[in-house]
Amino acid sequence: MPFPNTEGKHGYDPLFTASEAIAYRRRSGRWQDFPAPDGVIICYQRTLLHQFLATEDVERVEMVFGHLYLLKRTQGRVGVRAGFGIGSPVAAMALEDLIALGTRQYLNIGVAGGIQPALRIGDVTLCTGAVRDEGVSHHYLPPARYVEPSPALTARLRTALTRRSAPLVEGPTWTIDAPFRETVEELRQYRAEGVLTVEMEAAALFAVAQVRKVEIASAFVISDLLGETWEPQFDAAEVAQNLIALYELAVELFVRNG
């Protein structure tokens, strides 16, 4: 049996679009209109959300899931999409809404598990591709093992990251929907392929961006290590520090190149 069940469905027209869903919410009085930002930072960790809200002056926009925070120091040109949860389906929906409103550039930042032995907690990795081991991307693109981020925006993010004093590691990620079904056998296979990290959203976001012809790039902070056993350190100080540093870098990249 193919996946999705209807083979070739990525080439068919959808029953309805994000634009139509927004129009419905607007008619129902459940939509707050706002000028679409030029660039949006997509983030997931509550610690990062609390950190930047403690220092940023923002306009908070209610979305269907979570919020969009427009940074007043950028005159609303840069936004942060947060508080919508984790995983490919909800991340893809959040991205679709913003694309429908007109935002054309996205930086996806968050934590990821490190699967290469050389990686350490707090390391920053630049994502160059994603193994499509989730479901969403297969509804947007024909079958393939990998999907890539936007080359131009990834190059800009690489340039910004290399200005930091900390070392930068770059390579692909493994996107999976079921974290409690990651196996040692898969880990060994992806290690051999040179995959650096595992997380839950990148492949879906890259697929949506490719189909909708917008730019997206992604970087992660290593929060846990996966080998024959699991070593979680989500609350480590270096994870929080490098997440906020990655956030500040993302804002600067959008402002500088806006």
PDB file of C-alpha atoms in Angstrom:
ATOM      1  CA  MET A   1       0.000   0.000   0.000  1.00  0.00           C
ATOM      2  CA  PRO A   2       1.417   3.441  -0.902  1.00  0.00           C
ATOM      3  CA  PHE A   3       1.723   6.307   1.534  1.00  0.00           C
ATOM      4  CA  PRO A   4      -0.329   8.449   1.466  1.00  0.00           C
ATOM      5  CA  ASN A   5      -3.081   5.949   0.657  1.00  0.00           C
ATOM      6  CA  THR A   6      -4.046   7.871  -2.493  1.00  0.00           C
ATOM      7  CA  GLU A   7      -0.919   7.640  -4.590  1.00  0.00           C
ATOM      8  CA  GLY A   8       0.131  10.909  -6.199  1.00  0.00           C
ATOM      9  CA  LYS A   9      -2.152  13.039  -4.030  1.00  0.00           C
ATOM     10  CA  HIS A  10       0.514  15.734  -3.691  1.00  0.00           C
ATOM     11  CA  GLY A  11      -0.404  16.743  -7.243  1.00  0.00           C
ATOM     12  CA  TYR A  12      -4.132  17.143  -6.574  1.00  0.00           C
ATOM     13  CA  ASP A  13      -5.930  20.352  -5.574  1.00  0.00           C
ATOM     14  CA  PRO A  14      -6.904  20.682  -1.879  1.00  0.00           C
ATOM     15  CA  LEU A  15     -10.519  20.872  -0.749  1.00  0.00           C
ATOM     16  CA  PHE A  16      -9.792  24.190   0.995  1.00  0.00           C
ATOM     17  CA  THR A  17      -6.784  26.384   1.708  1.00  0.00           C
ATOM     18  CA  ALA A  18      -5.325  28.354   4.600  1.00  0.00           C
ATOM     19  CA  SER A  19      -6.619  31.541   2.948  1.00  0.00           C
ATOM     20  CA  GLU A  20     -10.159  30.156   2.984  1.00  0.00           C
ATOM     21  CA  ALA A  21      -9.805  29.092   6.616  1.00  0.00           C
ATOM     22  CA  ILE A  22      -8.648  32.598   7.555  1.00  0.00           C
ATOM     23  CA  ALA A  23     -11.561  34.128   5.633  1.00  0.00           C
ATOM     24  CA  TYR A  24     -13.966  31.917   7.589  1.00  0.00           C
ATOM     25  CA  ARG A  25     -12.436  32.954  10.924  1.00  0.00           C
ATOM     26  CA  ARG A  26     -12.623  36.600   9.871  1.00  0.00           C
ATOM     27  CA  ARG A  27     -16.338  36.289   8.998  1.00  0.00           C
ATOM     28  CA  SER A  28     -16.920  34.577  12.334  1.00  0.00           C
ATOM     29  CA  GLY A  29     -15.250  37.415  14.236  1.00  0.00           C
ATOM     30  CA  ARG A  30     -12.452  35.139  15.409  1.00  0.00           C
ATOM     31  CA  TRP A  31      -9.581  36.682  13.470  1.00  0.00           C
ATOM     32  CA  GLN A  32      -7.395  39.682  14.305  1.00  0.00           C
ATOM     33  CA  ASP A  33      -6.090  41.405  11.175  1.00  0.00           C
ATOM     34  CA  PHE A  34      -2.498  42.661  11.250  1.00  0.00           C
ATOM     35  CA  PRO A  35       0.234  43.597   8.757  1.00  0.00           C
ATOM     36  CA  ALA A  36       2.182  40.468   7.842  1.00  0.00           C
ATOM     37  CA  PRO A  37       5.808  40.638   9.028  1.00  0.00           C
ATOM     38  CA  ASP A  38       8.629  40.301   6.511  1.00  0.00           C
ATOM     39  CA  GLY A  39      10.217  37.456   8.459  1.00  0.00           C
ATOM     40  CA  VAL A  40       9.038  35.093  11.185  1.00  0.00           C
ATOM     41  CA  ILE A  41      11.038  33.090  13.716  1.00  0.00           C
ATOM     42  CA  ILE A  42       9.330  29.788  14.532  1.00  0.00           C
ATOM     43  CA  CYS A  43      10.124  28.509  18.023  1.00  0.00           C
ATOM     44  CA  TYR A  44       8.820  25.832  20.360  1.00  0.00           C
ATOM     45  CA  GLN A  45      10.493  25.980  23.775  1.00  0.00           C
ATOM     46  CA  ARG A  46       8.631  27.746  26.581  1.00  0.00           C
ATOM     47  CA  THR A  47      11.924  28.738  28.173  1.00  0.00           C
ATOM     48  CA  LEU A  48      12.837  30.719  25.065  1.00  0.00           C
ATOM     49  CA  LEU A  49       9.356  32.255  24.895  1.00  0.00           C
ATOM     50  CA  HIS A  50       9.572  33.406  28.513  1.00  0.00           C
ATOM     51  CA  GLN A  51      13.090  34.752  28.028  1.00  0.00           C
ATOM     52  CA  PHE A  52      12.360  36.936  25.033  1.00  0.00           C
ATOM     53  CA  LEU A  53       9.017  38.141  26.403  1.00  0.00           C
ATOM     54  CA  ALA A  54      10.838  39.321  29.529  1.00  0.00           C
ATOM     55  CA  THR A  55      12.911  41.748  27.456  1.00  0.00           C
ATOM     56  CA  GLU A  56      10.998  42.431  24.231  1.00  0.00           C
ATOM     57  CA  ASP A  57       8.259  44.994  23.668  1.00  0.00           C
ATOM     58  CA  VAL A  58       5.775  43.113  21.491  1.00  0.00           C
ATOM     59  CA  GLU A  59       2.349  43.245  19.935  1.00  0.00           C
ATOM     60  CA  ARG A  60       0.699  39.902  20.668  1.00  0.00           C
ATOM     61  CA  VAL A  61      -1.593  38.550  17.957  1.00  0.00           C
ATOM     62  CA  GLU A  62      -3.992  35.723  18.800  1.00  0.00           C
ATOM     63  CA  MET A  63      -3.718  32.843  16.334  1.00  0.00           C
ATOM     64  CA  VAL A  64      -5.727  29.621  16.116  1.00  0.00           C
ATOM     65  CA  PHE A  65      -2.985  27.832  18.051  1.00  0.00           C
ATOM     66  CA  GLY A  66      -0.698  29.985  20.182  1.00  0.00           C
ATOM     67  CA  HIS A  67       0.368  33.509  19.257  1.00  0.00           C
ATOM     68  CA  LEU A  68       2.388  35.620  16.879  1.00  0.00           C
ATOM     69  CA  TYR A  69       4.554  38.215  18.617  1.00  0.00           C
ATOM     70  CA  LEU A  70       5.442  41.245  16.488  1.00  0.00           C
ATOM     71  CA  LEU A  71       8.656  42.853  17.719  1.00  0.00           C
ATOM     72  CA  LYS A  72       8.169  46.584  18.158  1.00  0.00           C
ATOM     73  CA  ARG A  73      11.913  47.276  17.926  1.00  0.00           C
ATOM     74  CA  THR A  74      11.638  46.088  14.300  1.00  0.00           C
ATOM     75  CA  GLN A  75       8.437  48.100  13.666  1.00  0.00           C
ATOM     76  CA  GLY A  76       6.624  44.783  13.325  1.00  0.00           C
ATOM     77  CA  ARG A  77       8.809  43.616  10.441  1.00  0.00           C
ATOM     78  CA  VAL A  78       9.940  40.586  12.462  1.00  0.00           C
ATOM     79  CA  GLY A  79       7.565  38.237  14.249  1.00  0.00           C
ATOM     80  CA  VAL A  80       7.929  35.219  16.513  1.00  0.00           C
ATOM     81  CA  ARG A  81       5.467  32.335  16.153  1.00  0.00           C
ATOM     82  CA  ALA A  82       5.257  30.409  19.400  1.00  0.00           C
ATOM     83  CA  GLY A  83       2.990  28.613  21.835  1.00  0.00           C
ATOM     84  CA  PHE A  84       1.286  26.368  19.272  1.00  0.00           C
ATOM     85  CA  GLY A  85       2.745  23.075  20.490  1.00  0.00           C
ATOM     86  CA  ILE A  86       5.165  20.651  18.880  1.00  0.00           C
ATOM     87  CA  GLY A  87       5.086  18.236  15.963  1.00  0.00           C
ATOM     88  CA  SER A  88       4.781  18.395  12.217  1.00  0.00           C
ATOM     89  CA  PRO A  89       0.997  18.789  11.723  1.00  0.00           C
ATOM     90  CA  VAL A  90       0.529  21.851  13.930  1.00  0.00           C
ATOM     91  CA  ALA A  91       3.814  23.413  12.781  1.00  0.00           C
ATOM     92  CA  ALA A  92       2.764  23.017   9.146  1.00  0.00           C
ATOM     93  CA  MET A  93      -0.616  24.631   9.866  1.00  0.00           C
ATOM     94  CA  ALA A  94       1.059  27.541  11.645  1.00  0.00           C
ATOM     95  CA  LEU A  95       3.326  28.036   8.639  1.00  0.00           C
ATOM     96  CA  GLU A  96       0.473  27.796   6.130  1.00  0.00           C
ATOM     97  CA  ASP A  97      -1.455  30.557   7.922  1.00  0.00           C
ATOM     98  CA  LEU A  98       1.516  32.921   7.826  1.00  0.00           C
ATOM     99  CA  ILE A  99       2.229  32.166   4.172  1.00  0.00           C
ATOM    100  CA  ALA A 100      -1.396  32.919   3.317  1.00  0.00           C
ATOM    101  CA  LEU A 101      -1.000  36.306   5.012  1.00  0.00           C
ATOM    102  CA  GLY A 102       2.077  37.159   2.951  1.00  0.00           C
ATOM    103  CA  THR A 103       5.194  36.434   5.040  1.00  0.00           C
ATOM    104  CA  ARG A 104       7.927  35.079   2.757  1.00  0.00           C
ATOM    105  CA  GLN A 105      10.887  34.223   5.029  1.00  0.00           C
ATOM    106  CA  TYR A 106      11.102  31.910   8.052  1.00  0.00           C
ATOM    107  CA  LEU A 107      13.755  30.775  10.497  1.00  0.00           C
ATOM    108  CA  ASN A 108      12.915  27.606  12.412  1.00  0.00           C
ATOM    109  CA  ILE A 109      14.835  27.325  15.698  1.00  0.00           C
ATOM    110  CA  GLY A 110      14.563  24.894  18.572  1.00  0.00           C
ATOM    111  CA  VAL A 111      16.169  22.006  20.387  1.00  0.00           C
ATOM    112  CA  ALA A 112      17.041  18.635  18.907  1.00  0.00           C
ATOM    113  CA  GLY A 113      18.499  15.347  20.000  1.00  0.00           C
ATOM    114  CA  GLY A 114      22.090  14.741  18.974  1.00  0.00           C
ATOM    115  CA  ILE A 115      22.720  11.356  17.380  1.00  0.00           C
ATOM    116  CA  GLN A 116      26.371  11.711  16.361  1.00  0.00           C
ATOM    117  CA  PRO A 117      28.873  10.764  19.105  1.00  0.00           C
ATOM    118  CA  ALA A 118      30.893  13.964  18.679  1.00  0.00           C
ATOM    119  CA  LEU A 119      27.956  16.239  19.512  1.00  0.00           C
ATOM    120  CA  ARG A 120      27.682  17.776  22.973  1.00  0.00           C
ATOM    121  CA  ILE A 121      24.869  19.388  24.951  1.00  0.00           C
ATOM    122  CA  GLY A 122      24.473  23.017  23.868  1.00  0.00           C
ATOM    123  CA  ASP A 123      26.084  22.562  20.443  1.00  0.00           C
ATOM    124  CA  VAL A 124      24.451  24.548  17.627  1.00  0.00           C
ATOM    125  CA  THR A 125      23.763  22.733  14.351  1.00  0.00           C
ATOM    126  CA  LEU A 126      22.778  24.211  10.996  1.00  0.00           C
ATOM    127  CA  CYS A 127      20.227  22.001   9.262  1.00  0.00           C
ATOM    128  CA  THR A 128      21.013  21.198   5.611  1.00  0.00           C
ATOM    129  CA  GLY A 129      18.202  18.714   4.995  1.00  0.00           C
ATOM    130  CA  ALA A 130      15.632  16.525   6.724  1.00  0.00           C
ATOM    131  CA  VAL A 131      14.857  12.821   6.541  1.00  0.00           C
ATOM    132  CA  ARG A 132      11.133  12.567   5.831  1.00  0.00           C
ATOM    133  CA  ASP A 133      10.165  10.089   8.543  1.00  0.00           C
ATOM    134  CA  GLU A 134       6.975  12.009   9.384  1.00  0.00           C
ATOM    135  CA  GLY A 135       3.652  12.139   7.590  1.00  0.00           C
ATOM    136  CA  VAL A 136       3.025  15.747   6.589  1.00  0.00           C
ATOM    137  CA  SER A 137       5.688  16.136   3.899  1.00  0.00           C
ATOM    138  CA  HIS A 138       4.290  13.183   1.950  1.00  0.00           C
ATOM    139  CA  HIS A 139       1.017  15.056   1.442  1.00  0.00           C
ATOM    140  CA  TYR A 140       2.923  17.955  -0.173  1.00  0.00           C
ATOM    141  CA  LEU A 141       5.752  16.362  -2.160  1.00  0.00           C
ATOM    142  CA  PRO A 142       6.373  13.179  -4.151  1.00  0.00           C
ATOM    143  CA  PRO A 143       8.225  10.377  -2.354  1.00  0.00           C
ATOM    144  CA  ALA A 144      11.883  11.045  -1.510  1.00  0.00           C
ATOM    145  CA  ARG A 145      14.128  10.305   1.436  1.00  0.00           C
ATOM    146  CA  TYR A 146      15.130  13.920   2.118  1.00  0.00           C
ATOM    147  CA  VAL A 147      13.751  17.425   1.744  1.00  0.00           C
ATOM    148  CA  GLU A 148      15.985  20.496   1.850  1.00  0.00           C
ATOM    149  CA  PRO A 149      15.602  24.003   3.279  1.00  0.00           C
ATOM    150  CA  SER A 150      15.944  27.081   1.076  1.00  0.00           C
ATOM    151  CA  PRO A 151      19.557  27.379  -0.171  1.00  0.00           C
ATOM    152  CA  ALA A 152      19.790  31.187  -0.118  1.00  0.00           C
ATOM    153  CA  LEU A 153      18.364  31.683   3.377  1.00  0.00           C
ATOM    154  CA  THR A 154      20.387  28.747   4.698  1.00  0.00           C
ATOM    155  CA  ALA A 155      23.532  30.383   3.297  1.00  0.00           C
ATOM    156  CA  ARG A 156      22.648  33.635   5.080  1.00  0.00           C
ATOM    157  CA  LEU A 157      22.043  31.769   8.323  1.00  0.00           C
ATOM    158  CA  ARG A 158      25.366  29.957   7.917  1.00  0.00           C
ATOM    159  CA  THR A 159      27.161  33.271   7.457  1.00  0.00           C
ATOM    160  CA  ALA A 160      25.517  34.685  10.579  1.00  0.00           C
ATOM    161  CA  LEU A 161      26.310  31.584  12.627  1.00  0.00           C
ATOM    162  CA  THR A 162      29.961  31.495  11.590  1.00  0.00           C
ATOM    163  CA  ARG A 163      30.435  34.986  13.057  1.00  0.00           C
ATOM    164  CA  ARG A 164      29.924  33.448  16.500  1.00  0.00           C
ATOM    165  CA  SER A 165      32.938  32.317  18.502  1.00  0.00           C
ATOM    166  CA  ALA A 166      31.370  28.892  19.141  1.00  0.00           C
ATOM    167  CA  PRO A 167      31.982  26.123  16.583  1.00  0.00           C
ATOM    168  CA  LEU A 168      29.243  25.365  14.059  1.00  0.00           C
ATOM    169  CA  VAL A 169      28.304  21.870  12.910  1.00  0.00           C
ATOM    170  CA  GLU A 170      26.098  21.419   9.862  1.00  0.00           C
ATOM    171  CA  GLY A 171      24.257  18.466   8.408  1.00  0.00           C
ATOM    172  CA  PRO A 172      20.830  16.848   8.036  1.00  0.00           C
ATOM    173  CA  THR A 173      18.227  16.054  10.664  1.00  0.00           C
ATOM    174  CA  TRP A 174      15.845  13.135  11.101  1.00  0.00           C
ATOM    175  CA  THR A 175      12.227  14.304  11.447  1.00  0.00           C
ATOM    176  CA  ILE A 176       9.910  11.812  13.126  1.00  0.00           C
ATOM    177  CA  ASP A 177       6.344  12.005  14.453  1.00  0.00           C
ATOM    178  CA  ALA A 178       6.767   9.379  17.174  1.00  0.00           C
ATOM    179  CA  PRO A 179       9.610  10.169  19.602  1.00  0.00           C
ATOM    180  CA  PHE A 180       8.824   7.139  21.752  1.00  0.00           C
ATOM    181  CA  ARG A 181       9.364   4.927  18.687  1.00  0.00           C
ATOM    182  CA  GLU A 182      12.887   6.031  17.856  1.00  0.00           C
ATOM    183  CA  THR A 183      14.938   2.829  17.770  1.00  0.00           C
ATOM    184  CA  VAL A 184      18.598   1.912  18.119  1.00  0.00           C
ATOM    185  CA  GLU A 185      18.477   0.299  14.672  1.00  0.00           C
ATOM    186  CA  GLU A 186      17.334   3.548  13.066  1.00  0.00           C
ATOM    187  CA  LEU A 187      19.877   5.510  15.055  1.00  0.00           C
ATOM    188  CA  ARG A 188      22.724   3.374  13.720  1.00  0.00           C
ATOM    189  CA  GLN A 189      21.446   3.735  10.166  1.00  0.00           C
ATOM    190  CA  TYR A 190      21.148   7.523  10.321  1.00  0.00           C
ATOM    191  CA  ARG A 191      24.498   7.887  12.051  1.00  0.00           C
ATOM    192  CA  ALA A 192      26.074   6.032   9.138  1.00  0.00           C
ATOM    193  CA  GLU A 193      24.361   8.461   6.733  1.00  0.00           C
ATOM    194  CA  GLY A 194      25.817  11.454   8.558  1.00  0.00           C
ATOM    195  CA  VAL A 195      22.532  12.649  10.051  1.00  0.00           C
ATOM    196  CA  LEU A 196      23.241  14.899  13.046  1.00  0.00           C
ATOM    197  CA  THR A 197      19.987  15.341  14.920  1.00  0.00           C
ATOM    198  CA  VAL A 198      16.440  14.154  15.491  1.00  0.00           C
ATOM    199  CA  GLU A 199      13.393  16.416  15.962  1.00  0.00           C
ATOM    200  CA  MET A 200       9.725  16.626  14.965  1.00  0.00           C
ATOM    201  CA  GLU A 201       9.066  19.483  12.528  1.00  0.00           C
ATOM    202  CA  ALA A 202      11.792  20.324   9.993  1.00  0.00           C
ATOM    203  CA  ALA A 203      10.833  17.986   7.128  1.00  0.00           C
ATOM    204  CA  ALA A 204       7.225  19.149   7.210  1.00  0.00           C
ATOM    205  CA  LEU A 205       8.169  22.832   7.283  1.00  0.00           C
ATOM    206  CA  PHE A 206      10.676  22.423   4.449  1.00  0.00           C
ATOM    207  CA  ALA A 207       8.051  20.643   2.337  1.00  0.00           C
ATOM    208  CA  VAL A 208       5.396  23.305   2.909  1.00  0.00           C
ATOM    209  CA  ALA A 209       7.888  26.071   2.139  1.00  0.00           C
ATOM    210  CA  GLN A 210       9.021  24.364  -1.057  1.00  0.00           C
ATOM    211  CA  VAL A 211       5.485  23.906  -2.352  1.00  0.00           C
ATOM    212  CA  ARG A 212       4.408  27.426  -1.363  1.00  0.00           C
ATOM    213  CA  LYS A 213       7.620  28.939  -2.778  1.00  0.00           C
ATOM    214  CA  VAL A 214       8.759  30.720   0.381  1.00  0.00           C
ATOM    215  CA  GLU A 215      12.160  30.655   2.090  1.00  0.00           C
ATOM    216  CA  ILE A 216      12.958  28.723   5.246  1.00  0.00           C
ATOM    217  CA  ALA A 217      16.133  27.784   7.110  1.00  0.00           C
ATOM    218  CA  SER A 218      16.676  26.018  10.407  1.00  0.00           C
ATOM    219  CA  ALA A 219      19.166  25.624  13.251  1.00  0.00           C
ATOM    220  CA  PHE A 220      19.029  23.602  16.455  1.00  0.00           C
ATOM    221  CA  VAL A 221      20.569  23.522  19.912  1.00  0.00           C
ATOM    222  CA  ILE A 222      21.442  20.033  21.165  1.00  0.00           C
ATOM    223  CA  SER A 223      19.344  19.303  24.265  1.00  0.00           C
ATOM    224  CA  ASP A 224      19.721  15.530  24.594  1.00  0.00           C
ATOM    225  CA  LEU A 225      22.077  12.845  23.345  1.00  0.00           C
ATOM    226  CA  LEU A 226      21.001   9.552  21.810  1.00  0.00           C
ATOM    227  CA  GLY A 227      23.264   6.531  21.610  1.00  0.00           C
ATOM    228  CA  GLU A 228      22.622   3.077  22.971  1.00  0.00           C
ATOM    229  CA  THR A 229      20.890   4.994  25.796  1.00  0.00           C
ATOM    230  CA  TRP A 230      19.181   8.397  26.093  1.00  0.00           C
ATOM    231  CA  GLU A 231      20.810  11.307  27.926  1.00  0.00           C
ATOM    232  CA  PRO A 232      18.299  14.179  28.361  1.00  0.00           C
ATOM    233  CA  GLN A 233      19.581  17.578  29.493  1.00  0.00           C
ATOM    234  CA  PHE A 234      16.792  19.896  28.361  1.00  0.00           C
ATOM    235  CA  ASP A 235      17.275  22.187  31.367  1.00  0.00           C
ATOM    236  CA  ALA A 236      21.037  22.621  30.961  1.00  0.00           C
ATOM    237  CA  ALA A 237      22.196  26.231  31.177  1.00  0.00           C
ATOM    238  CA  GLU A 238      24.048  26.036  27.861  1.00  0.00           C
ATOM    239  CA  VAL A 239      20.859  24.952  26.087  1.00  0.00           C
ATOM    240  CA  ALA A 240      18.942  27.999  27.323  1.00  0.00           C
ATOM    241  CA  GLN A 241      21.873  30.322  26.639  1.00  0.00           C
ATOM    242  CA  ASN A 242      22.379  29.136  23.080  1.00  0.00           C
ATOM    243  CA  LEU A 243      18.661  29.182  22.316  1.00  0.00           C
ATOM    244  CA  ILE A 244      18.404  32.860  23.232  1.00  0.00           C
ATOM    245  CA  ALA A 245      21.624  33.549  21.313  1.00  0.00           C
ATOM    246  CA  LEU A 246      20.123  31.803  18.281  1.00  0.00           C
ATOM    247  CA  TYR A 247      16.961  33.871  18.660  1.00  0.00           C
ATOM    248  CA  GLU A 248      18.906  37.147  18.783  1.00  0.00           C
ATOM    249  CA  LEU A 249      20.923  36.082  15.758  1.00  0.00           C
ATOM    250  CA  ALA A 250      17.710  35.295  13.853  1.00  0.00           C
ATOM    251  CA  VAL A 251      16.237  38.717  14.632  1.00  0.00           C
ATOM    252  CA  GLU A 252      19.451  40.419  13.536  1.00  0.00           C
ATOM    253  CA  LEU A 253      19.544  38.412  10.303  1.00  0.00           C
ATOM    254  CA  PHE A 254      16.032  39.516   9.362  1.00  0.00           C
ATOM    255  CA  VAL A 255      16.654  43.148  10.326  1.00  0.00           C
ATOM    256  CA  ARG A 256      19.993  43.335   8.520  1.00  0.00           C
ATOM    257  CA  ASN A 257      18.691  41.745   5.340  1.00  0.00           C
ATOM    258  CA  GLY A 258      15.170  43.124   5.390  1.00  0.00           C
TER     259      GLY A 258
END
